[in-house]
Amino acid sequence: TVTGALQKIVSSQSRFASRGDNSGTHKAEQRLWNAANLVPDSGRNQWYLETGLGMGATLNFTVQSDSYTLSDRATCLAFGNKMTHEILLEGDPRLFNQYGVVTINPARCPTVKSAAADKFVDWLLSAEGQNSIWALTRESQPLFFPNAN
């Protein structure tokens, strides 16, 4: 489980690279630490490293510092500088990272191309769009899991 993995990182004092940038990934990471009743602090814990960088740069740092990190699947699989790093944990429901699509209200933003946006959303939610999302792979692994049903 993600809780077990975080507890092992803490107990072994293994390095963990956090984005530390208040992004959605960073907030998800903080929720996971809190759910595990752990509160790492880069000021107190030398093993907890905050990069303040985006996901790609944090993955580079993770590899260079031989650390663990939390990453979205697509970025991790597309990342070309993995060396010996690999995905060690996936499938825990707490790691679910839902993407969504929302159109802009033309009454609030009159220059928005709402017809084109609606057409794009309809395509994303269609069987063709869902199949296209599923077909996005790297190393024969899906980058995303469509779930418009």
Tab-separated table of C-alpha atoms in Angstrom, residues 8-139:
chain	number	residue	atom	x	y	z
A	8	LYS	CA	9.311	2.091	4.786
A	9	ILE	CA	10.841	5.237	3.304
A	10	VAL	CA	10.717	6.946	6.697
A	11	SER	CA	11.962	3.965	8.715
A	12	SER	CA	14.871	3.357	6.340
A	13	GLN	CA	15.657	7.082	6.033
A	14	SER	CA	15.685	6.629	2.265
A	15	ARG	CA	15.636	9.864	0.301
A	16	PHE	CA	12.307	11.129	-0.985
A	17	ALA	CA	12.160	13.902	-3.591
A	18	SER	CA	9.054	16.041	-3.285
A	19	ARG	CA	8.031	18.584	-5.885
A	20	GLY	CA	7.431	20.967	-2.993
A	21	ASP	CA	5.759	23.387	-5.384
A	22	ASN	CA	2.126	23.396	-4.211
A	23	SER	CA	1.073	21.634	-7.433
A	24	GLY	CA	-1.684	19.052	-7.579
A	25	THR	CA	0.921	16.288	-7.348
A	26	HIS	CA	2.523	17.933	-4.323
A	27	LYS	CA	-0.865	18.342	-2.616
A	28	ALA	CA	-1.684	14.685	-3.331
A	29	GLU	CA	1.652	13.685	-1.828
A	30	GLN	CA	0.912	15.726	1.304
A	31	ARG	CA	-2.490	14.021	1.641
A	32	LEU	CA	-0.784	10.633	1.407
A	33	TRP	CA	1.790	11.506	4.083
A	34	ASN	CA	-0.987	12.810	6.349
A	35	ALA	CA	-3.093	9.672	5.798
A	36	ALA	CA	-0.069	7.646	6.906
A	37	ASN	CA	0.236	9.848	10.029
A	38	LEU	CA	3.621	11.072	8.834
A	39	VAL	CA	4.661	14.701	8.488
A	40	PRO	CA	8.020	14.986	6.715
A	41	ASP	CA	9.682	18.383	6.790
A	42	SER	CA	12.675	19.308	4.636
A	43	GLY	CA	13.873	21.618	7.414
A	44	ARG	CA	13.981	18.776	9.964
A	45	ASN	CA	14.313	15.604	7.890
A	46	GLN	CA	17.461	15.369	5.761
A	47	TRP	CA	15.993	12.473	3.775
A	48	TYR	CA	12.993	14.598	2.635
A	49	LEU	CA	14.115	16.770	-0.277
A	50	GLU	CA	11.913	19.496	-1.786
A	51	THR	CA	12.867	20.413	-5.327
A	52	GLY	CA	10.433	23.265	-5.990
A	53	LEU	CA	10.446	22.036	-9.600
A	54	GLY	CA	8.025	20.534	-12.101
A	55	MET	CA	7.560	16.804	-12.525
A	56	GLY	CA	10.183	16.237	-15.218
A	57	ALA	CA	12.880	18.143	-13.333
A	58	THR	CA	11.900	16.389	-10.096
A	59	LEU	CA	12.257	13.016	-11.847
A	60	ASN	CA	15.737	14.070	-13.021
A	61	PHE	CA	16.609	15.038	-9.454
A	62	THR	CA	15.128	11.766	-8.157
A	63	VAL	CA	17.359	9.694	-10.425
A	64	GLN	CA	20.457	11.785	-9.684
A	65	SER	CA	19.916	11.650	-5.912
A	66	ASP	CA	18.785	7.996	-5.898
A	67	SER	CA	15.498	8.952	-4.257
A	68	TYR	CA	11.882	7.922	-4.327
A	69	THR	CA	9.181	10.292	-5.567
A	70	LEU	CA	5.494	10.487	-6.398
A	71	SER	CA	4.811	10.958	-10.090
A	72	ASP	CA	1.947	10.702	-12.490
A	73	ARG	CA	2.182	7.617	-14.662
A	74	ALA	CA	2.379	9.403	-18.020
A	75	THR	CA	5.329	11.601	-17.065
A	76	CYS	CA	7.149	8.712	-15.425
A	77	LEU	CA	6.768	6.428	-18.442
A	78	ALA	CA	7.678	9.182	-20.911
A	79	PHE	CA	10.739	10.188	-18.873
A	80	GLY	CA	13.858	9.154	-20.753
A	81	ASN	CA	16.530	9.325	-18.026
A	82	LYS	CA	15.304	6.545	-15.730
A	83	MET	CA	18.586	4.659	-15.332
A	84	THR	CA	17.573	1.896	-12.870
A	85	HIS	CA	14.497	3.691	-11.510
A	86	GLU	CA	11.126	2.057	-12.107
A	87	ILE	CA	7.535	2.241	-10.928
A	88	LEU	CA	7.464	0.395	-7.610
A	89	LEU	CA	3.901	0.977	-6.462
A	90	GLU	CA	0.690	1.448	-8.386
A	91	GLY	CA	-2.901	0.377	-8.077
A	92	ASP	CA	-3.584	1.667	-4.557
A	93	PRO	CA	-6.920	3.527	-4.898
A	94	ARG	CA	-5.424	6.491	-3.016
A	95	LEU	CA	-3.093	7.024	-5.975
A	96	PHE	CA	-6.003	7.565	-8.384
A	97	ASN	CA	-5.416	10.795	-10.312
A	98	GLN	CA	-8.548	11.809	-12.197
A	99	TYR	CA	-8.196	14.136	-15.153
A	100	GLY	CA	-11.228	16.089	-16.272
A	101	VAL	CA	-12.396	18.491	-18.903
A	102	VAL	CA	-14.499	21.589	-18.305
A	103	THR	CA	-15.643	24.124	-20.853
A	104	ILE	CA	-15.635	27.839	-20.175
A	105	ASN	CA	-18.948	29.636	-19.764
A	106	PRO	CA	-19.344	31.945	-22.807
A	107	ALA	CA	-21.463	34.325	-20.709
A	108	ARG	CA	-18.403	34.958	-18.510
A	109	CYS	CA	-15.843	34.850	-21.309
A	110	PRO	CA	-17.531	36.006	-24.529
A	111	THR	CA	-14.489	35.423	-26.768
A	112	VAL	CA	-14.293	31.722	-25.945
A	113	LYS	CA	-14.841	29.390	-28.875
A	114	SER	CA	-17.525	27.414	-27.074
A	115	ALA	CA	-18.708	25.467	-30.137
A	116	ALA	CA	-15.186	24.171	-30.755
A	117	ALA	CA	-14.749	23.403	-27.036
A	118	ASP	CA	-18.038	21.498	-26.946
A	119	LYS	CA	-17.017	19.553	-30.052
A	120	PHE	CA	-13.698	18.632	-28.406
A	121	VAL	CA	-15.413	17.495	-25.188
A	122	ASP	CA	-17.901	15.417	-27.178
A	123	TRP	CA	-15.012	13.762	-29.021
A	124	LEU	CA	-13.073	13.088	-25.771
A	125	LEU	CA	-16.118	11.385	-24.282
A	126	SER	CA	-16.961	9.421	-27.428
A	127	ALA	CA	-15.825	5.854	-28.068
A	128	GLU	CA	-13.316	7.180	-30.608
A	129	GLY	CA	-11.871	9.662	-28.114
A	130	GLN	CA	-11.717	7.093	-25.316
A	131	ASN	CA	-9.999	4.606	-27.655
A	132	SER	CA	-7.513	7.307	-28.670
A	133	ILE	CA	-6.700	8.016	-25.025
A	134	TRP	CA	-6.241	4.275	-24.372
A	135	ALA	CA	-3.953	4.017	-27.410
A	136	LEU	CA	-1.472	6.511	-25.917
A	137	THR	CA	1.299	4.214	-24.736
A	138	ARG	CA	4.963	4.237	-23.860
A	139	GLU	CA	6.957	1.029	-23.539
